[in-house]
Coordinates of C-alpha atoms in Angstrom, one line a residue:
Chain A
X239 CA 81.7 119.6 134.0
X240 CA 80.0 118.9 130.7
X241 CA 80.7 120.5 127.3
X242 CA 77.6 121.3 125.3
X243 CA 77.5 122.6 121.8
X244 CA 75.1 124.3 119.4
X245 CA 76.5 122.7 116.3
X246 CA 73.3 121.2 115.0
X247 CA 71.3 124.4 115.6
X248 CA 73.9 126.6 113.8
X249 CA 74.4 124.0 111.0
X250 CA 70.7 123.8 110.3
X251 CA 70.4 127.6 110.4
X252 CA 73.0 127.9 107.8
X253 CA 71.3 125.1 105.7
X254 CA 74.4 122.8 105.8
X255 CA 74.0 119.0 105.6
X256 CA 76.1 116.6 107.8
X257 CA 77.7 115.2 104.6
X258 CA 78.7 118.7 103.4
X259 CA 80.2 119.6 106.8
X260 CA 82.0 116.2 106.9
X261 CA 83.5 116.8 103.5
X262 CA 84.6 120.3 104.4
X263 CA 86.2 119.3 107.8
X264 CA 87.4 115.9 106.5
X265 CA 85.7 114.0 109.3
X266 CA 83.1 111.2 109.2
X267 CA 79.4 111.9 109.3
X268 CA 79.2 109.6 112.4
X269 CA 81.5 112.0 114.2
X270 CA 79.3 115.0 113.5
X271 CA 76.3 113.0 114.7
X272 CA 78.2 112.0 117.9
X273 CA 79.3 115.6 118.6
X274 CA 75.8 117.0 117.9
X275 CA 74.3 114.4 120.3
X276 CA 77.0 115.3 123.0
X277 CA 78.3 111.8 122.9
X278 CA 81.8 112.8 121.8
X279 CA 83.9 116.0 122.6
X280 CA 85.9 117.0 119.5
X281 CA 89.7 117.6 119.9
X282 CA 90.9 121.2 120.2
X283 CA 92.0 121.0 116.5
X284 CA 88.6 119.9 115.3
X285 CA 86.8 122.4 117.6
X286 CA 88.9 125.2 116.1
X287 CA 88.2 123.9 112.6
X288 CA 84.5 124.0 113.4
X289 CA 84.7 127.6 114.7
X290 CA 86.5 128.6 111.5
X291 CA 84.0 126.7 109.3
X292 CA 80.9 128.3 110.9
X293 CA 82.7 131.7 111.4
X294 CA 81.3 132.1 114.9
X295 CA 83.0 132.9 118.2
X296 CA 84.0 129.8 120.4
X297 CA 81.5 130.7 123.2
X298 CA 78.6 130.6 120.6
X299 CA 79.5 127.1 119.5
X300 CA 80.7 125.5 122.8
X301 CA 79.7 126.0 126.4
X302 CA 81.1 124.5 129.6
X303 CA 78.3 123.6 131.9
X304 CA 79.3 124.0 135.5
X305 CA 78.4 121.3 138.0
X306 CA 75.5 122.4 140.3
X307 CA 77.0 120.4 143.3
Chain B
X53 CA 99.0 108.0 100.0
X54 CA 97.8 105.6 97.3
X55 CA 101.4 104.2 96.8
X56 CA 101.6 103.6 100.6
X57 CA 98.3 101.6 100.4
X58 CA 99.6 99.4 97.6
X59 CA 102.9 99.1 99.5
X60 CA 101.0 97.9 102.6
X61 CA 99.0 95.3 100.6
X62 CA 102.3 94.1 99.1
X63 CA 104.0 94.0 102.5
X64 CA 101.1 91.9 103.9
X65 CA 101.4 89.4 101.0
X66 CA 105.2 89.1 101.4
X67 CA 104.9 88.6 105.1
X68 CA 102.3 85.9 104.8
X69 CA 104.4 84.3 102.0
X70 CA 107.5 84.3 104.2
X71 CA 105.4 82.8 107.1
X72 CA 104.3 80.0 104.9
X73 CA 107.9 79.3 103.8
X74 CA 109.0 79.3 107.4
X75 CA 106.2 76.8 108.1
X76 CA 107.7 74.6 105.3
X77 CA 111.2 75.0 106.8
X78 CA 109.8 74.0 110.3
X79 CA 107.7 71.1 108.9
X80 CA 109.7 69.4 106.2
X81 CA 106.8 66.9 105.6
X82 CA 104.6 69.8 104.4
X83 CA 104.2 69.2 100.6
X84 CA 105.1 71.9 98.1
X85 CA 101.6 71.7 96.7
X86 CA 100.2 72.8 100.1
X87 CA 102.8 75.6 100.2
X88 CA 101.8 76.7 96.7
X89 CA 98.1 76.5 97.6
X90 CA 98.7 78.6 100.7
X91 CA 100.6 81.3 98.8
X92 CA 98.0 81.3 96.1
X93 CA 95.2 81.5 98.6
X94 CA 97.0 84.4 100.4
X95 CA 97.4 86.4 97.1
X96 CA 93.8 85.6 96.1
X97 CA 92.5 86.6 99.6
X98 CA 94.4 89.8 99.9
X99 CA 93.5 90.6 96.2
X100 CA 89.8 90.0 96.9
X101 CA 89.9 92.4 99.9
X102 CA 91.8 95.0 97.9
X103 CA 89.4 94.7 95.0
X104 CA 86.3 95.1 97.3
X105 CA 88.0 98.2 98.9
X106 CA 88.7 99.6 95.4
X107 CA 85.1 99.0 94.2
X108 CA 83.7 100.6 97.3
X109 CA 86.0 103.6 96.8
X110 CA 84.9 103.9 93.1
X111 CA 81.2 103.7 94.1
X112 CA 81.6 106.4 96.7
X113 CA 79.9 109.7 95.6
X114 CA 81.1 112.0 98.4
X115 CA 84.6 112.9 99.6
X116 CA 84.0 112.0 103.3
X117 CA 86.9 110.1 104.8
X118 CA 86.5 106.6 106.2
X119 CA 88.4 107.3 109.4
X120 CA 89.0 110.4 111.6
X121 CA 90.2 111.3 115.1
X122 CA 87.1 109.7 116.7
X123 CA 87.7 106.4 114.8
X124 CA 91.4 106.3 116.1
X125 CA 90.2 107.1 119.6
X126 CA 87.7 104.3 119.5
X127 CA 90.3 101.9 118.1
X128 CA 92.8 102.9 120.9
X129 CA 90.1 102.3 123.6
X130 CA 89.1 99.0 121.9
X131 CA 92.7 97.7 121.9
X132 CA 93.3 98.9 125.4
X133 CA 90.3 97.0 126.6
X134 CA 91.1 94.0 124.4
X135 CA 94.6 93.7 125.9
X136 CA 93.1 93.0 129.3
X137 CA 90.6 90.5 128.0
X138 CA 93.4 88.7 126.1
X139 CA 95.7 88.7 129.1
X140 CA 93.1 87.7 131.6
X141 CA 91.5 85.2 129.2
X142 CA 94.9 83.6 128.4
X143 CA 95.6 83.3 132.1
X144 CA 92.2 81.7 132.7
X145 CA 92.8 79.2 129.9
X146 CA 96.2 78.3 131.4
X147 CA 94.6 77.9 134.9
X148 CA 91.8 75.7 133.5
X149 CA 94.3 73.5 131.5
X150 CA 96.6 73.1 134.6
X151 CA 93.5 72.3 136.7
X152 CA 92.6 69.6 134.2
X153 CA 96.0 68.1 134.6
X154 CA 97.7 69.2 131.4
X155 CA 101.4 69.9 131.8
X156 CA 102.3 70.9 128.2
X157 CA 100.6 72.7 125.4
X158 CA 101.1 71.8 121.7
X159 CA 102.4 74.4 119.4
X160 CA 99.5 73.6 117.1
X161 CA 97.0 74.4 119.8
X162 CA 98.8 77.7 120.6
X163 CA 98.7 78.7 116.9
X164 CA 95.0 77.9 116.7
X165 CA 94.4 80.0 119.8
X166 CA 96.4 82.9 118.3
X167 CA 94.5 82.5 115.0
X168 CA 91.2 82.7 117.0
X169 CA 92.5 85.8 118.9
X170 CA 93.5 87.6 115.7
X171 CA 90.1 86.8 114.1
X172 CA 88.2 88.2 117.1
X173 CA 90.4 91.3 117.2
X174 CA 90.0 91.9 113.4
X175 CA 86.2 91.5 113.7
X176 CA 86.2 93.8 116.7
X177 CA 88.3 96.5 114.9
X178 CA 86.0 96.3 111.9
X179 CA 82.9 96.9 114.1
X180 CA 84.6 99.7 116.1
X181 CA 85.7 101.4 112.8
X182 CA 82.1 101.3 111.6
X183 CA 80.6 102.6 114.9

């Protein structure tokens, strides 16, 4: 099962840059890039921080894609 | 946090200095000028690295951290993989040396091998930190 997210979409809709988000969440810009490209799944702590930062429900930010097999 | 950083730099210098003094104790023929040069080189080397780090920090315009949870995860994965390479690589070197008919290994050769390993691990850590 794969975790997908809409972080880039929501971030751009709110007009927030990667550097601004990195400063606010105290993470590196590379991590934001990796999460947005689905190359890295954030920890529960970081995921909760992101939800709080964007002020959106968890299901709007992260989705668990079920395997088709 | 800053004090801890300075303490870490100091600790590294002291450890390297103690190492050089142990070398002098183990090798009595080692001249005091070589010991002094080694200690001076250590202080200069660590000072240079600390100065470069400080300049980079002063030049930085944003407040984005250099490391985060992903960096530590990558580091852990790198060291876990490196452990196997070091163990298997060392075993392979021993097998090759035994195959070539060597029965003993000089301490100097081992120290050079360890120096090489540390250098490779340090370069690898630097690359992983940046990725």
